[in-house]
Amino acid sequence: MAEDNLTAVLHKPNDLRLEQTPIPVINDDEVLLRMDCVGICGSDVHYWQKGACGHFTLKEPMIMGHEASGVVAKIGAKVKNLKVGDRVAIEPGVPCRYCEFCKSGRYHLCPDIVFCATPPVHGNLARYYKHAADFCYKLPDHVTMEEGALLEPLSVGIHACRRGGVAAGHNVLVLGAGPIGLVCMLAAKAMGANKVLITDLSRSRLELAKKMGADFTVQVAPDANEAYMVQKVHELLGTHPDVSIDASGAQATVRLAMLATKSGGVAVLVGMGSRDVTVPLAGAVAREVDVRGIFRYVNIYPIALAMVASGQVNVKPLVTHHFSLENTLAAYEAAHRGDGVKIMIHVQRRDANNPVPFQ
Ligand code: 572
Ligand code: ZN
């Protein structure tokens, strides 16, 4: 009998199946990984529900998952940086390495990047998965496999703060306290922000944000008055934010980011909800508020790992729910309901690969 490679495959919208797939055969520069755990991202739920996310559409069955960690099971002939048994975090986007973007160091903008679970590229929610060895990062013993998987969303937060120029002493506004808003808040604090104010519609999300280090939280009513909200942000922070980060994508929060930011500051837009958004552009232009987008992250995994390994950032509280690979469908249903914050799928027993006992 062939070895078990139970895999979560999305066939069509609302048709996610667990089925056997062949164990991948590695190339010389790749490693075969025994997957440990895989977080669920908003985009995964989108593909599952709608068969599309942004301008990417599911046309063929696709293996899900891109927030992952695993253990090296086999190494290719040319692999020098890893050995069998190494515990690794997987950076899910592997670029072409030859185009002008790759050569200038902005490989996340590579038009030929292959990114896990972005059609037509398969993800890593399976027992076995192969990946470019140089996009796998060895975890120190005291960093858990869950933390390894969480380097993925954390990298988005660090990249957002870098794009915003967050620096020591800055006051930062984060709009949205979902997983991405929370990692932006964590990254901002770790990068030296003075005060971080975070907003959301949900009281429970804000309670978690507070526990994780937010200085101020504001629960926003869906019909809140814009001018009142701007004033409230300024009052609570005692100043205007140097950097605002929109991690929600709603028109109201994008507008708030632009309106609340200090003259000469930066508004970073992480999540774009709809293609066309009406924004107060003239004011931003006249006050020299730079509006910047982000696309995933670049050159950030080693920084994210260092921040977690050193204890500067604690991502553990992000994980609120745990499911086994066999219960993937229930995990996706929980994510779709909006249960908790980060849902983790365990391909192996939860602490099977954590040499330092779990706390
Ligand atoms: O973890 C990285 C990540 N990036 C997301 C979404 C979810 N997770 N982005 C937003 C959507 N774009 S996209 O280009 N796309 C659906 C691939 O519209 C990618 C970045
Ligand atoms: Zn993601």
XYZ file of C-alpha atoms and ligand atoms in Angstrom:
380
model
C 0.000 0.000 0.000
C 1.232 3.518 -0.860
C 2.213 5.728 2.090
C -0.480 7.972 3.542
C -0.544 11.455 2.014
C -3.923 12.705 3.162
C -4.431 16.096 1.478
C -7.058 18.861 1.640
C -8.075 19.540 -1.965
C -10.532 22.249 -3.034
C -12.322 20.932 -6.141
C -14.948 23.645 -6.567
C -16.487 26.326 -4.379
C -17.894 24.595 -1.310
C -16.334 21.283 -2.319
C -13.305 20.726 -0.075
C -12.266 17.076 0.100
C -9.722 15.063 2.031
C -8.144 12.610 -0.345
C -4.906 10.795 -1.028
C -2.426 12.429 -3.407
C 1.005 11.185 -4.517
C 3.926 12.078 -2.252
C 5.828 14.761 -4.206
C 9.151 13.879 -5.839
C 11.800 16.492 -5.004
C 14.223 18.296 -7.315
C 17.877 18.877 -6.395
C 17.186 22.262 -4.776
C 14.081 21.184 -2.863
C 13.182 19.451 0.393
C 10.365 17.051 1.153
C 8.554 18.117 4.316
C 6.386 16.174 6.709
C 3.872 18.886 7.430
C 3.213 19.794 11.054
C 0.581 22.538 11.150
C -1.158 24.932 8.766
C -3.148 28.042 9.722
C -6.285 29.133 7.890
C -6.065 32.532 6.172
C -8.950 34.702 4.990
C -7.986 33.999 1.389
C -8.344 30.222 1.963
C -11.907 30.752 3.149
C -12.592 33.000 0.144
C -11.413 30.340 -2.332
C -13.476 27.723 -0.513
C -16.621 29.865 -0.470
C -16.378 31.710 -3.804
C -13.746 29.892 -5.862
C -11.918 33.203 -6.237
C -9.936 35.823 -4.343
C -8.929 39.120 -5.957
C -8.283 38.345 -9.632
C -7.269 34.703 -8.954
C -9.898 32.119 -9.847
C -9.962 28.412 -9.105
C -10.048 26.508 -12.415
C -8.571 23.151 -11.405
C -8.613 21.325 -8.050
C -6.133 22.997 -5.677
C -4.483 21.894 -2.442
C -5.205 24.456 0.293
C -2.914 26.105 2.862
C -0.028 28.584 2.958
C 0.655 29.402 6.646
C 2.714 26.379 7.515
C 5.583 24.591 9.189
C 7.001 21.106 8.750
C 9.897 18.763 9.382
C 12.466 17.927 6.703
C 11.978 14.321 5.562
C 14.293 14.294 2.535
C 16.765 16.739 0.969
C 17.668 17.300 -2.666
C 21.198 16.617 -3.927
C 22.181 20.313 -3.940
C 20.632 21.355 -0.613
C 23.207 22.753 1.812
C 21.159 24.780 4.303
C 19.032 21.978 5.804
C 19.229 18.382 6.974
C 16.711 15.627 7.582
C 14.874 16.259 10.874
C 15.167 20.055 10.782
C 11.999 21.835 11.873
C 11.212 24.642 9.441
C 8.866 27.530 8.714
C 7.834 27.684 5.064
C 7.846 30.984 3.184
C 5.044 30.179 0.734
C 5.996 32.373 -2.230
C 8.890 31.224 -4.415
C 9.850 33.731 -7.141
C 11.554 33.172 -10.532
C 14.871 34.659 -9.288
C 15.668 36.074 -12.788
C 13.325 39.019 -13.443
C 14.079 42.667 -12.648
C 12.032 42.464 -9.430
C 13.859 39.389 -8.171
C 17.220 40.855 -9.101
C 16.464 44.147 -7.334
C 15.397 42.328 -4.158
C 11.658 42.952 -4.447
C 10.906 39.332 -5.279
C 7.336 39.526 -3.931
C 6.495 41.570 -7.048
C 7.860 38.874 -9.387
C 5.160 38.240 -12.024
C 6.062 34.549 -12.061
C 6.105 33.970 -8.301
C 4.484 30.695 -7.294
C 2.581 31.192 -4.055
C 1.012 28.306 -2.156
C -2.759 27.951 -2.490
C -3.080 30.729 -5.061
C -4.545 29.200 -8.233
C -3.155 27.326 -10.074
C -0.437 26.691 -7.444
C -1.029 24.012 -4.823
C -0.687 24.722 -1.099
C 0.685 22.601 1.718
C -2.268 21.264 3.729
C -1.156 17.645 3.320
C 0.938 15.055 5.125
C 3.799 15.632 2.669
C 4.747 18.687 0.644
C 7.876 19.735 -1.275
C 9.362 23.250 -1.262
C 12.426 25.217 -2.404
C 14.989 24.610 0.341
C 16.076 28.252 0.508
C 12.505 29.324 1.287
C 12.472 27.079 4.373
C 13.789 28.560 7.638
C 15.148 26.318 10.372
C 13.444 26.926 13.705
C 15.433 26.988 16.944
C 14.323 24.268 19.392
C 12.415 26.689 21.618
C 10.279 28.060 18.767
C 7.150 25.948 18.389
C 5.844 24.614 15.102
C 2.756 26.810 15.560
C 4.960 29.869 15.897
C 6.708 28.708 12.723
C 3.381 28.676 10.867
C 2.473 32.072 12.354
C 5.595 33.658 10.837
C 3.506 33.919 7.666
C 0.836 36.360 8.915
C 3.422 38.030 11.177
C 5.508 38.767 8.085
C 2.551 40.665 6.611
C 2.398 42.820 9.762
C 6.133 43.516 9.778
C 6.095 44.395 6.084
C 3.135 46.746 6.633
C 4.992 48.534 9.443
C 8.132 48.795 7.314
C 6.152 50.253 4.420
C 4.700 52.744 6.904
C 8.145 53.587 8.261
C 7.105 52.712 11.831
C 9.974 53.695 14.115
C 10.776 54.269 17.781
C 8.424 56.701 19.455
C 5.794 56.639 16.729
C 2.118 56.572 17.535
C 0.275 54.102 15.350
C -3.380 53.580 14.452
C -4.414 50.072 13.345
C -7.863 49.612 11.837
C -9.182 46.072 12.269
C -8.323 43.598 15.043
C -8.510 40.377 13.026
C -5.350 38.289 12.564
C -3.715 40.849 10.265
C -4.588 43.864 12.415
C -3.193 42.041 15.449
C 0.101 41.172 13.763
C 0.417 44.804 12.610
C -0.094 45.897 16.224
C 2.485 43.349 17.482
C 5.005 44.378 14.840
C 4.490 48.101 15.524
C 5.109 47.613 19.257
C 8.182 45.470 18.597
C 9.525 48.073 16.180
C 9.427 50.692 18.912
C 6.021 52.319 18.576
C 5.086 54.444 21.562
C 1.319 53.912 21.580
C -0.817 51.727 19.340
C -4.556 52.300 19.079
C -6.552 49.519 17.439
C -10.182 49.587 16.326
C -12.728 46.924 15.425
C -16.462 46.263 15.389
C -16.030 43.283 17.734
C -15.567 43.681 21.464
C -14.023 40.195 21.876
C -11.374 40.885 19.241
C -10.492 44.138 20.988
C -10.207 42.330 24.328
C -7.642 40.004 22.764
C -5.842 42.999 21.214
C -5.594 44.581 24.656
C -4.234 41.345 26.164
C -1.671 41.176 23.369
C -0.349 44.671 24.014
C -2.559 47.291 22.362
C -2.430 50.539 24.342
C -5.912 51.707 23.351
C -8.898 49.989 21.794
C -11.947 51.563 20.198
C -15.096 49.635 19.365
C -16.534 51.197 16.227
C -20.246 51.163 15.495
C -21.050 50.285 11.855
C -22.775 53.657 11.416
C -20.205 55.710 13.365
C -19.756 59.344 12.390
C -16.453 59.809 10.553
C -15.479 63.177 12.033
C -16.305 61.910 15.530
C -14.090 58.837 15.000
C -11.158 60.962 13.801
C -11.517 63.155 16.881
C -11.752 60.109 19.178
C -8.513 58.666 17.749
C -6.703 61.963 18.291
C -8.086 62.321 21.814
C -7.101 58.824 22.919
C -3.621 58.923 21.397
C -3.143 62.490 22.638
C -1.774 63.275 19.198
C -2.308 62.399 15.541
C -0.939 59.003 14.465
C 2.365 59.102 12.557
C 1.327 55.936 10.760
C -2.129 54.421 10.196
C -2.522 50.853 8.973
C -5.804 49.687 7.508
C -6.144 45.938 8.033
C -9.842 45.842 7.259
C -10.345 46.936 3.662
C -13.703 48.557 4.306
C -14.213 51.962 2.757
C -14.945 53.507 6.163
C -11.623 52.320 7.644
C -9.548 53.269 4.586
C -11.055 56.757 4.841
C -10.392 56.904 8.585
C -6.755 55.891 8.037
C -6.266 58.756 5.584
C -8.167 61.348 7.621
C -6.653 60.564 11.023
C -2.981 60.375 9.998
C -0.715 63.252 10.958
C 0.272 65.640 8.152
C 3.392 64.215 6.546
C 2.587 60.716 7.860
C 1.813 57.460 6.108
C -1.428 55.518 5.642
C -0.724 51.863 4.786
C -3.492 49.864 3.128
C -3.107 46.149 3.808
C -6.509 44.758 2.994
C -8.450 46.032 0.019
C -12.070 44.920 0.252
C -13.453 46.172 -3.040
C -11.806 47.363 -6.222
C -13.241 50.885 -6.121
C -13.209 52.849 -2.906
C -14.121 56.520 -2.481
C -11.451 58.285 -0.435
C -10.725 61.862 0.696
C -7.782 62.208 -1.675
C -7.478 66.014 -1.830
C -6.946 66.259 1.921
C -4.279 63.523 1.877
C -2.505 65.249 -1.024
C -2.579 68.687 0.594
C -1.352 67.318 3.939
C 1.326 65.123 2.313
C -0.120 61.962 3.770
C 1.465 59.157 1.739
C -0.917 56.337 0.897
C 0.952 53.059 0.390
C -0.202 49.592 -0.473
C 1.437 46.341 0.489
C 1.650 43.032 -1.333
C 2.386 40.163 1.053
C 6.030 40.700 2.238
C 9.595 40.464 1.034
C 12.849 39.583 2.836
C 10.892 39.440 6.089
C 10.868 35.766 7.198
C 14.308 35.918 8.873
C 13.249 39.089 10.711
C 9.925 37.580 11.793
C 11.752 34.500 13.077
C 14.291 36.604 14.984
C 11.504 38.644 16.575
C 9.673 35.520 17.732
C 12.799 33.612 18.799
C 14.051 36.558 20.880
C 10.688 37.015 22.595
C 10.178 40.520 21.169
C 6.888 39.330 19.714
C 4.470 36.797 21.179
C 2.232 35.400 18.455
C 0.950 32.419 20.464
C -2.289 34.075 21.669
C -3.411 34.506 18.046
C -4.327 30.822 17.867
C -7.770 30.373 19.365
C -8.897 27.083 17.763
C -7.223 23.780 16.929
C -8.376 21.065 14.505
C -6.777 17.923 13.123
C -6.184 17.452 9.388
C -8.987 14.886 9.423
C -11.338 17.642 10.674
C -10.332 20.220 8.060
C -13.909 20.828 6.929
C -15.002 21.668 10.482
C -12.004 24.005 10.740
C -13.015 25.834 7.568
C -16.615 26.072 8.772
C -15.401 27.613 12.039
C -13.239 30.083 10.100
C -16.204 30.989 7.887
C -18.395 31.615 10.940
C -15.704 33.968 12.218
C -15.028 31.869 15.312
C -12.016 33.147 17.254
C -8.991 34.656 15.532
C -6.514 32.168 14.054
C -7.554 28.597 13.399
C -4.719 26.065 13.276
C -4.942 22.717 11.511
C -2.639 20.061 12.925
C -1.342 17.549 10.446
C 0.510 15.800 13.264
C -0.245 15.533 16.997
C -0.043 19.068 18.411
C 3.344 18.929 20.175
C 4.860 16.001 18.264
C 7.687 18.189 16.944
C 8.221 20.611 19.825
C 11.339 19.517 21.712
C 10.871 22.167 24.405
C 7.633 21.357 26.282
C 4.624 23.494 25.358
C 3.643 26.346 27.669
O -0.661 35.530 3.535
C -0.497 36.319 2.458
C -1.804 36.725 1.964
N -1.876 37.717 1.102
C -3.077 38.112 0.691
C -4.220 37.487 1.126
C -4.064 36.433 1.995
N -2.859 36.060 2.415
N -3.153 39.141 -0.211
C -4.394 39.765 -0.589
C -4.870 39.199 -1.857
N -3.827 39.262 -2.882
S -4.286 38.863 -4.389
O -3.210 39.130 -5.263
N -4.583 37.255 -4.371
C -5.850 36.796 -4.070
C -3.545 36.356 -4.579
O -5.489 39.556 -4.680
C -2.546 38.725 -2.445
C -2.121 39.343 -1.157
Zn -2.573 34.530 3.857
